[in-house]
Coordinates of C-alpha atoms in Angstrom, one line a residue:
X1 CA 96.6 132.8 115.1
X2 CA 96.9 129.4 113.5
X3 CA 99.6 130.4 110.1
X4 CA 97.6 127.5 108.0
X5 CA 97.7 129.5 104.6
X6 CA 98.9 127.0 102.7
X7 CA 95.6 124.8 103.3
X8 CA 93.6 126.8 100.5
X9 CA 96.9 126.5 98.5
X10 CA 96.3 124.5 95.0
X11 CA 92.3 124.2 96.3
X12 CA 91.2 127.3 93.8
X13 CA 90.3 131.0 94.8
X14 CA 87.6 130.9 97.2
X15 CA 85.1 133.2 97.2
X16 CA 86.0 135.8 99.6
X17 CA 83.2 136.7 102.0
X18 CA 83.9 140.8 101.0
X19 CA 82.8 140.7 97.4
X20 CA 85.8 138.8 95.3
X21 CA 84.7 136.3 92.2
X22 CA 84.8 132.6 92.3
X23 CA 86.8 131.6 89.6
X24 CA 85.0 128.8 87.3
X25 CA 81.5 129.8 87.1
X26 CA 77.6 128.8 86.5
X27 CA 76.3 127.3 83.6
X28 CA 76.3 129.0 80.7
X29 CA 73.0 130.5 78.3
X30 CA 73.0 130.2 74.6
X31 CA 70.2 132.9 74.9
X32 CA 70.8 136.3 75.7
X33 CA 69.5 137.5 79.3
X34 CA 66.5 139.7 77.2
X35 CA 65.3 136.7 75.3
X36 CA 64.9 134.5 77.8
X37 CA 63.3 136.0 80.5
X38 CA 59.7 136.0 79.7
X39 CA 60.1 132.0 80.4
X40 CA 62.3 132.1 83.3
X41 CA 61.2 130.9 86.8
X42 CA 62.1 133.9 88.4
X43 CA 60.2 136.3 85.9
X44 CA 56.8 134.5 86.6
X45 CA 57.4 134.4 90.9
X46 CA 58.2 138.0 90.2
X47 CA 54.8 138.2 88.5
X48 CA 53.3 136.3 90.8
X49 CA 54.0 138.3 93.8
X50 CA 52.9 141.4 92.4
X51 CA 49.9 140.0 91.4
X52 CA 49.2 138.7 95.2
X53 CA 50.2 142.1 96.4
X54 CA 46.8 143.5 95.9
X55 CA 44.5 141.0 97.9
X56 CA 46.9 141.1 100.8
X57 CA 47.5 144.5 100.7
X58 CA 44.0 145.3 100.3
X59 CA 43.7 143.3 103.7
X60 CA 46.6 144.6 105.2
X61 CA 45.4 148.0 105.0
X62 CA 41.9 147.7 105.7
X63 CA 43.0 145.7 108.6
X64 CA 45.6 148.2 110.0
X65 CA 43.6 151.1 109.5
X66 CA 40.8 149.7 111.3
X67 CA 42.7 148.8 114.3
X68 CA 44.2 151.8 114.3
X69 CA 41.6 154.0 114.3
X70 CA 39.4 152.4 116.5
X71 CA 42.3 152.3 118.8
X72 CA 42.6 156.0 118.5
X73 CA 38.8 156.6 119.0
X74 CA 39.0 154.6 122.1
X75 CA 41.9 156.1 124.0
X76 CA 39.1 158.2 125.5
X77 CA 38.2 154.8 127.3
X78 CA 40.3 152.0 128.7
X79 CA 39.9 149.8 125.6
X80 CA 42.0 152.0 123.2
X81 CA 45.2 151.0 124.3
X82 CA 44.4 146.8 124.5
X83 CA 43.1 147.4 120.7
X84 CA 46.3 149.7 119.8
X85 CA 48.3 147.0 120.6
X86 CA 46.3 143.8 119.0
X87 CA 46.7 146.5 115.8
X88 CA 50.3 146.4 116.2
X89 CA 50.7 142.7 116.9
X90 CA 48.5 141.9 114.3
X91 CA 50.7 144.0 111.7
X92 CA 53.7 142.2 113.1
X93 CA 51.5 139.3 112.1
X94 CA 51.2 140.1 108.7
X95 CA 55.2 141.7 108.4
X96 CA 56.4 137.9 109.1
X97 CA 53.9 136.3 106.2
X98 CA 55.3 139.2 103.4
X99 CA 58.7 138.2 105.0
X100 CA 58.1 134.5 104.1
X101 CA 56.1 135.8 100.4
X102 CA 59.4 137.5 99.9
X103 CA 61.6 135.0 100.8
X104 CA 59.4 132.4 98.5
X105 CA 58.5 134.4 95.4
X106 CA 61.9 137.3 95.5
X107 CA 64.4 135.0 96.8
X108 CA 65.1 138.2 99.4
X109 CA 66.7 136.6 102.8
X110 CA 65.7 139.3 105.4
X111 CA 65.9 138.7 108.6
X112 CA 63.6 138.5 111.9
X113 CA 63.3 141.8 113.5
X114 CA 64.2 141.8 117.4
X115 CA 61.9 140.4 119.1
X116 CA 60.0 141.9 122.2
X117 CA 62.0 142.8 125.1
X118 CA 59.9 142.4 128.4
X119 CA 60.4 142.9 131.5
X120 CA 57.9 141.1 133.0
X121 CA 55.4 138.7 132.2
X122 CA 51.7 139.8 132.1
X123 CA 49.1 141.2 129.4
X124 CA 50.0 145.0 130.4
X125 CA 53.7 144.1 129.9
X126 CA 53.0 142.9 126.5
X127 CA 50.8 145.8 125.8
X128 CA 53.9 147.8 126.6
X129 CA 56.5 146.2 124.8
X130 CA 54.1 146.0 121.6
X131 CA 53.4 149.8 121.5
X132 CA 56.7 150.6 122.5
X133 CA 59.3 148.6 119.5
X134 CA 59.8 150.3 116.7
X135 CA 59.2 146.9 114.7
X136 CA 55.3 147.2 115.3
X137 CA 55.1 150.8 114.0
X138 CA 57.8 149.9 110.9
X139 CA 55.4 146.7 110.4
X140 CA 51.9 149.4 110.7
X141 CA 53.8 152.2 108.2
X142 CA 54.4 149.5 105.5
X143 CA 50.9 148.1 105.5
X144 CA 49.9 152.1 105.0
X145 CA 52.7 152.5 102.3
X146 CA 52.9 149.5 100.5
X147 CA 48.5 149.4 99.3
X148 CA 49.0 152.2 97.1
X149 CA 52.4 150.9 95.5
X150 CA 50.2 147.6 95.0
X151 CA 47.9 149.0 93.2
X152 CA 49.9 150.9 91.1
X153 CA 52.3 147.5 90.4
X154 CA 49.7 145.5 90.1
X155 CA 47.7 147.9 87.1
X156 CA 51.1 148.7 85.7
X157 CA 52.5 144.2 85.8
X158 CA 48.9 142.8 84.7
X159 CA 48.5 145.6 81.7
X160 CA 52.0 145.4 80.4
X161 CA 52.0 141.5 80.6
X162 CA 48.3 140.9 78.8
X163 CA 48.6 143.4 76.4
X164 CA 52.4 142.5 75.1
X165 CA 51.3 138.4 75.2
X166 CA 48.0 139.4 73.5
X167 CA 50.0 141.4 70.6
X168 CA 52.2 138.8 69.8
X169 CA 50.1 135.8 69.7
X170 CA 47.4 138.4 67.8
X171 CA 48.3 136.1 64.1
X172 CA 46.7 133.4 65.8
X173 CA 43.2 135.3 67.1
X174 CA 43.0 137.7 64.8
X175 CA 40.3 135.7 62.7
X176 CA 38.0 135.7 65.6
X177 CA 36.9 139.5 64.5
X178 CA 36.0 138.6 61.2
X179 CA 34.2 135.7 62.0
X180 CA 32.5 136.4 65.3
X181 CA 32.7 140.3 65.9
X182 CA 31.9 141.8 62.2
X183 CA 35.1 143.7 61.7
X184 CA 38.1 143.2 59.5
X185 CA 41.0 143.2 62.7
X186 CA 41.3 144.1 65.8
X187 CA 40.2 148.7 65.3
X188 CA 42.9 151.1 66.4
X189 CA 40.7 153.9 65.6
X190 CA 37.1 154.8 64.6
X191 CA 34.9 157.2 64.3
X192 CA 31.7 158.2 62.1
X193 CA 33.8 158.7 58.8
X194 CA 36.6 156.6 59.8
X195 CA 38.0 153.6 60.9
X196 CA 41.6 151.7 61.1
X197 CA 41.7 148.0 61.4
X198 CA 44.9 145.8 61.8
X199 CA 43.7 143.2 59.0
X200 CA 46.6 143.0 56.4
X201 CA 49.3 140.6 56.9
X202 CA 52.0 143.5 57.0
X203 CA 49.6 145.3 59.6
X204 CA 49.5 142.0 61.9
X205 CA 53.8 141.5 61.3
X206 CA 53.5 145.0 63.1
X207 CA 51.3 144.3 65.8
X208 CA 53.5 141.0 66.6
X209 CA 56.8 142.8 66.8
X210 CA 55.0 145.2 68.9
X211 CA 54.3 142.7 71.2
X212 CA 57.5 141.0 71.2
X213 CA 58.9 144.3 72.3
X214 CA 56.4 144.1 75.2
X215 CA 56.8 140.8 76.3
X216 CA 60.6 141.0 76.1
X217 CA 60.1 144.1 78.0
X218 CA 57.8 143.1 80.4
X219 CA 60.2 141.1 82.8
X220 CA 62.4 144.0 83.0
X221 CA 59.3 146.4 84.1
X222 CA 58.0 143.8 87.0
X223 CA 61.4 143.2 88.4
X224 CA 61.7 146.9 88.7
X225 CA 58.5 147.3 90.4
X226 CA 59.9 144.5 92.6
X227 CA 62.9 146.3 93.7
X228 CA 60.7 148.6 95.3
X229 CA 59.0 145.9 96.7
X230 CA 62.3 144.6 98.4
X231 CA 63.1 147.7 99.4
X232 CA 59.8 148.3 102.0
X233 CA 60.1 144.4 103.1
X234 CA 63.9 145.4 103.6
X235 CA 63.6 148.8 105.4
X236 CA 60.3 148.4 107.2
X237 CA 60.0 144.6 108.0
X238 CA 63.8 143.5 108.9
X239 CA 65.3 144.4 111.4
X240 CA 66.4 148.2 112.2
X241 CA 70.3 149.1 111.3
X242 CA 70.6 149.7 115.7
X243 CA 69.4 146.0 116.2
X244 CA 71.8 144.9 113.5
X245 CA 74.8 146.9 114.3
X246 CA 74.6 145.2 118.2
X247 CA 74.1 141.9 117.2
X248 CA 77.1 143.2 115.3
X249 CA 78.8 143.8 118.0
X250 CA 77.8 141.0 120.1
X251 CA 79.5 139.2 117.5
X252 CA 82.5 141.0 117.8
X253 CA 83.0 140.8 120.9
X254 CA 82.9 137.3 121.0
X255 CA 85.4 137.3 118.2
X256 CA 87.9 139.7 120.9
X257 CA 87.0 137.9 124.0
X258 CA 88.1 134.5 122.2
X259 CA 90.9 135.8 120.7
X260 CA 92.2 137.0 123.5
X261 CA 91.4 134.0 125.6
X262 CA 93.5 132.0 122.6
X263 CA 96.6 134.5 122.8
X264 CA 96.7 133.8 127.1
X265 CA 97.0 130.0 126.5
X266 CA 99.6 130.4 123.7
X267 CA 101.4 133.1 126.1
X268 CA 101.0 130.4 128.8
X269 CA 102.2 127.6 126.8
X270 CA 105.1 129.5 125.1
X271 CA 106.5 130.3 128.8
X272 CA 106.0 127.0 130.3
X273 CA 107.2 124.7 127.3
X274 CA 110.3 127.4 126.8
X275 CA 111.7 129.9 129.0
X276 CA 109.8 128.2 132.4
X277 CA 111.6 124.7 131.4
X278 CA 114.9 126.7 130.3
X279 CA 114.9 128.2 133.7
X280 CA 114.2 124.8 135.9
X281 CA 117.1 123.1 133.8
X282 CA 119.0 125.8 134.2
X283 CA 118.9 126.0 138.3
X284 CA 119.6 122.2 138.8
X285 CA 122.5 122.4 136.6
X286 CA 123.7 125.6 139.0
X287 CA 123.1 123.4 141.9
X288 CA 124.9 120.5 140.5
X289 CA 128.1 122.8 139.7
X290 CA 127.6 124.6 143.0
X291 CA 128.0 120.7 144.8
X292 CA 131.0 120.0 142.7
X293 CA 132.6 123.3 142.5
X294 CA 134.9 122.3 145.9
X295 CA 135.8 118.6 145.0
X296 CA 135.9 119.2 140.9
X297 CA 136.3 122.5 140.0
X298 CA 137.0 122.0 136.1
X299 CA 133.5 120.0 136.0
X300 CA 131.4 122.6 137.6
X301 CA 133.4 125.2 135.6
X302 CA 132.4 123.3 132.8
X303 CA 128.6 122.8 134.2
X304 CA 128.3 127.1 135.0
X305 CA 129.9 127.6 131.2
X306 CA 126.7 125.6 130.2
X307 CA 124.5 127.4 131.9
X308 CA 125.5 130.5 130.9
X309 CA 124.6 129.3 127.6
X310 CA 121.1 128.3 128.4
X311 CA 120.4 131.6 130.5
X312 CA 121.3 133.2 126.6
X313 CA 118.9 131.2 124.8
X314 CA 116.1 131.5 127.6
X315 CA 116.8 135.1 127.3
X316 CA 116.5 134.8 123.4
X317 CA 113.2 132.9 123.8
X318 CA 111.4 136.0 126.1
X319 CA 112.7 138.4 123.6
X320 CA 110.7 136.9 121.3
X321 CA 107.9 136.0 123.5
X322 CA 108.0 140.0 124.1
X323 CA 108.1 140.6 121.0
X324 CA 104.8 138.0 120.0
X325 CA 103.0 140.4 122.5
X326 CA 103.8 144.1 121.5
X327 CA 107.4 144.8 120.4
X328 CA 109.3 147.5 121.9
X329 CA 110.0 148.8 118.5
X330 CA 106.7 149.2 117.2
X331 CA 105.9 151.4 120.3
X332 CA 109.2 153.5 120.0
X333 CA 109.2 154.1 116.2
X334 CA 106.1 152.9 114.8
X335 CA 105.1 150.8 112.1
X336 CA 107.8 151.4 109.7
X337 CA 110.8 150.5 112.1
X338 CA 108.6 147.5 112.7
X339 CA 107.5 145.8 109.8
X340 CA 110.8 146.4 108.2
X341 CA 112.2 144.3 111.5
X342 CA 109.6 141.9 111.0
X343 CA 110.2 141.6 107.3
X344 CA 114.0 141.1 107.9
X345 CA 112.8 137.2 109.6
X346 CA 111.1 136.8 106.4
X347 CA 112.8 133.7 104.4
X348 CA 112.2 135.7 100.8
X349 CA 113.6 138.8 100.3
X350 CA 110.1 141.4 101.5
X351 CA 110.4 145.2 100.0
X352 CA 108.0 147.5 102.3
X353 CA 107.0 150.8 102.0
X354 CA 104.6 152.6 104.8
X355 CA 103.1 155.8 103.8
X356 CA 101.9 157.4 107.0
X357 CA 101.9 161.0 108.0
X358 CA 101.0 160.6 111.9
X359 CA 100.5 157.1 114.0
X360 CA 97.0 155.6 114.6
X361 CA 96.3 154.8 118.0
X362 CA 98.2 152.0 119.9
X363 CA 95.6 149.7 119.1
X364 CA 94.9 149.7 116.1
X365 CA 98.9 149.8 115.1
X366 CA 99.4 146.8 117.1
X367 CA 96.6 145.0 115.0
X368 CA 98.1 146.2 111.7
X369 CA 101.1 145.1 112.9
X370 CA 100.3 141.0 113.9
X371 CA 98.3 141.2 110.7
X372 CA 101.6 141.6 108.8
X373 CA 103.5 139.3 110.7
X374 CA 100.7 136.8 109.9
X375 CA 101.0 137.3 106.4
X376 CA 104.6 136.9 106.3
X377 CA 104.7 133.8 108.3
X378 CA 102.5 132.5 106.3
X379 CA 104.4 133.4 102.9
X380 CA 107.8 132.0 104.5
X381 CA 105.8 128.9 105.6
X382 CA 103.2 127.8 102.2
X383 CA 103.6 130.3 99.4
X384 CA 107.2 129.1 98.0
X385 CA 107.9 132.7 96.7
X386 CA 111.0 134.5 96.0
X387 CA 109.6 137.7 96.3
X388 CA 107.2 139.9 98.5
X389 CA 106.1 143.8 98.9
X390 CA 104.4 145.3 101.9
X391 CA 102.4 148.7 101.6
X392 CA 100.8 150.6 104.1
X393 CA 99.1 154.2 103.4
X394 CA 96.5 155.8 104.9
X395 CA 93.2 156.1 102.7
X396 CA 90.6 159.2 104.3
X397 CA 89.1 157.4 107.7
X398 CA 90.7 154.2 106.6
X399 CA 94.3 152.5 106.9
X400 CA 95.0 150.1 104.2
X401 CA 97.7 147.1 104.0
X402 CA 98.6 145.1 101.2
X403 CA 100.6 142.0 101.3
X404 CA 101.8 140.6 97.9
X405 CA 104.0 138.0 96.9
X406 CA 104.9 135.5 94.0
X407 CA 103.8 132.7 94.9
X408 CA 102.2 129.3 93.8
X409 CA 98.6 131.1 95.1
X410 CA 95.5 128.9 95.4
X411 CA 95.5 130.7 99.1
X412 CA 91.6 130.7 100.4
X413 CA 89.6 132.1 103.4
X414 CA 87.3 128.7 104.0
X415 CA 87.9 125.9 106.1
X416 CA 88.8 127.3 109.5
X417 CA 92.3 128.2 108.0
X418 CA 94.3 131.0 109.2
X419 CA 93.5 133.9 107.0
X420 CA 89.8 132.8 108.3
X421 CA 90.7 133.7 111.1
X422 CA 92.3 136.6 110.6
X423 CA 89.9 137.9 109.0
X424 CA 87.5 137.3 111.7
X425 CA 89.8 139.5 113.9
X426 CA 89.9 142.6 111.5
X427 CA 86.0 142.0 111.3
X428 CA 86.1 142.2 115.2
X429 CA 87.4 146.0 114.7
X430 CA 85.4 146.4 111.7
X431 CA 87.9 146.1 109.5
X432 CA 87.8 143.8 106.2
X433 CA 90.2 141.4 104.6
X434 CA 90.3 141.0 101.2
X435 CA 92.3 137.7 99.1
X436 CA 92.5 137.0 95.9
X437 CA 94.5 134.3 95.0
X438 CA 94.5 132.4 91.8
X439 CA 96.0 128.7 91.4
X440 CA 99.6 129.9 90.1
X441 CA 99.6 133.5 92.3
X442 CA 100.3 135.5 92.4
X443 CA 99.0 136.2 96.0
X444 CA 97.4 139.3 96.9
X445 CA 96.0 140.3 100.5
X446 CA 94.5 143.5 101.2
X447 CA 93.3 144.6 104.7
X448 CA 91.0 147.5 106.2
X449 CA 91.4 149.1 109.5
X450 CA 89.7 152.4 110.6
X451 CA 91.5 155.3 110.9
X452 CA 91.9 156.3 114.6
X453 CA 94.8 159.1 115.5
X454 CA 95.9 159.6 119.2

């Protein structure tokens, strides 16, 4: 892996794919959250797609459960299975236009759902592959499940919007009961002997505070009825958490098979620049002293003496070629022997501590490990510290590193730098790194592996 840590260095934090902050932030509100949202955009989108969730649910339903039925009534024949699956494609339909409405009016990002696998081509093989993904029946369920929740959304949104506008602007309508209806105010209560009107000016203050309230509150009430919202488009029109998890690993396995296609030309290129040209030196000078060794034997004394000097630094260089690959010591004593080797290179003084009761398995040592080493090459390289700690300890199903130093910070994940790509190959395992690094340090990097024992 490329050690190119310094390249976020004095750029600012990055924000970290896994959750930490970006220093410097949006633009700030003189108002308050609560007072602003009845005029915000997203408050009225949010409105808006509850109020469109009744038509099109109203359709959705009526359309599905039509289908669906007449499907079922016509199993008996040959045409229930053909209708069956027009039902089902035709909810699939309608699951990619609420997609879309989502994406518009929520700002919810879900993706496509896999598509249909087929064998073959032909109507019967699409008839198949329709009734047999689990999209088309997670597509039919929501158009079942989500007309009631419209309904109720819908009643609850349009009621608690109307009435809490209506309230607060009731100062400027109130005169139209006087002059047009016959009444004092708008009546509360009434009966044969009694009646209450909201007519005096303190009675109206009250009304409008009322509806303030509601208005204010109102936002807050459709953006919960939203969530839910999100939640079926989510669950029952994205794609399933098995269709995820492969593309997943698809991904991953990408991530390995380059990696490991990127560590075979660095072996390659280590050997052949190195030891391989060490080696071819080394024999022509041996066949240069063994042709003078009879007619000058000080020369090809001195000439074997040289040699003998390269065979020592070729030897030096597949030590540490060895040691790039899997050192000896991390498989004879484990990570403790083996960082604190590692940390010894270091160019600033590195304290480590490893708390670990037992070994993971080979694997997943070796990748804790090179993640280390990164970490420290990259600290002796760009961080211009004077200090550094290593920890390692075992959290539940989880092993956990942390590499800190006191450096100048400013490190970040973007750009195709190093810790990019290291934390694509922690990803790979499903394990997560984690920087944060402000402009002055200092520089904190916390990894995830899973826990695997032997």
């Amino acid at each position: 892996m490329a050690t190119e840590y310094g390249q976020g260095y004095g750029h600012g934090l990055a924000l970290h794919e896994h959750g930490l902050p970006e220093h410097g932030g949006g633009r700030r509100h003189r108002l308050p959250a609560g007072l602003r949202a009845p005029f915000e955009a997203r408050s009225w989108r949010e409105f808006g797609y509850v109020l469109l969730s009744l038509p099109i649910s109203i359709l959705l339903f009526v359309y599905a459960i039509t289908m669906v039925s007449l499907g079922a009534g016509l199993l008996v024949t040959f045409l229930g299975i053909p209708v069956l699956a027009a039902g089902l494609a035709g909810c699939r339909g309608f699951g990619a236009l609420e997609r879309v409405r989502a994406r518009a009016l929520l700002d919810l990002e879900v993706a496509d759902p896999e598509p249909l696998r087929m064998r073959r081509r032909g109507f019967m093989a699409w008839m198949g592959a329709v009734l047999k993904s689990g999209t088309s029946w997670r597509a039919l369920l929501y158009a079942v499940l989500h007309f009631p929740w419209a309904v109720f959304s819908f009643v609850v949104a349009l009621n608690v919007w109307v009435y809490g506008w209506a309230l607060l602007t009731y100062p400027l309508w109130f005169w139209v009961f006087p002059m047009w209806a016959g009444q004092d105010g708008l009546q509360i209560y009434g009966d044969e002997t009694h009646s209450f009107y909201l007519d005096n000016p303190f009675e109206i203050t009250v009304t409008a505070l009322v509806g303030l309230l509601f208005t204010l509150a109102t936002p807050w009430i459709v953006r919960a009825l939203t969530t839910v919202d999100r939640l079926l488009v989510h669950g029952l029109l994205g794609p399933s958490r098995l269709a995820t998890r492969v593309v997943e690993l698809e991904s991953d396995r990408g991530v390995v098979v380059d990696t490991a296609a990127a560590d075979l030309r660095r072996i390659e290129r280590d050997l052949h620049d190195g030891a391989q040209a060490r080696l071819v030196a080394l024999a022509m000078d041996l066949g240069l002293a063994k042709e003078k060794l009879a007619e000058d034997p000080q020369a090809a004394a001195r000439m074997v003496d040289e040699a003998h000097g390269e065979v020592k630094t070729a030897l030096q260089e597949l030590r540490d070629l060895a040691r790039g690959i899997h050192p000896a010591v991390l498989t004879d004593r484990g990570l403790d022997a083996a960082l604190s080797a590692v940390s010894s290179r270091c160019t600033v003084p590195v304290e480590v501590q490893v708390d670990l009761t037992e070994r993971p398995v080979p694997a997943i040592e070796g990748i804790a490990y090179f993640t280390v080493s990164e970490l420290l090459q990259n600290i002796s390289k760009h961080s211009r510290a004077t200090w550094a700690a290593v920890d390692v300890w075992r959290v539940e199903n989880r092993l956990m590193l942390q590499v800190v130093d006191n450096g100048v910070g400013g490190a970040a994940t973007s750009g195709g730098s190093g810790l990019s790509g290291l934390a694509e190959r922690l990803d790979a395992v499903d394990g997560i790194l984690v920087l944060d690094s402000p402009v002055g340090g200092p520089t904190r990097v916390t990894a995830e592996l899973p826990w695997r024992t032997v």
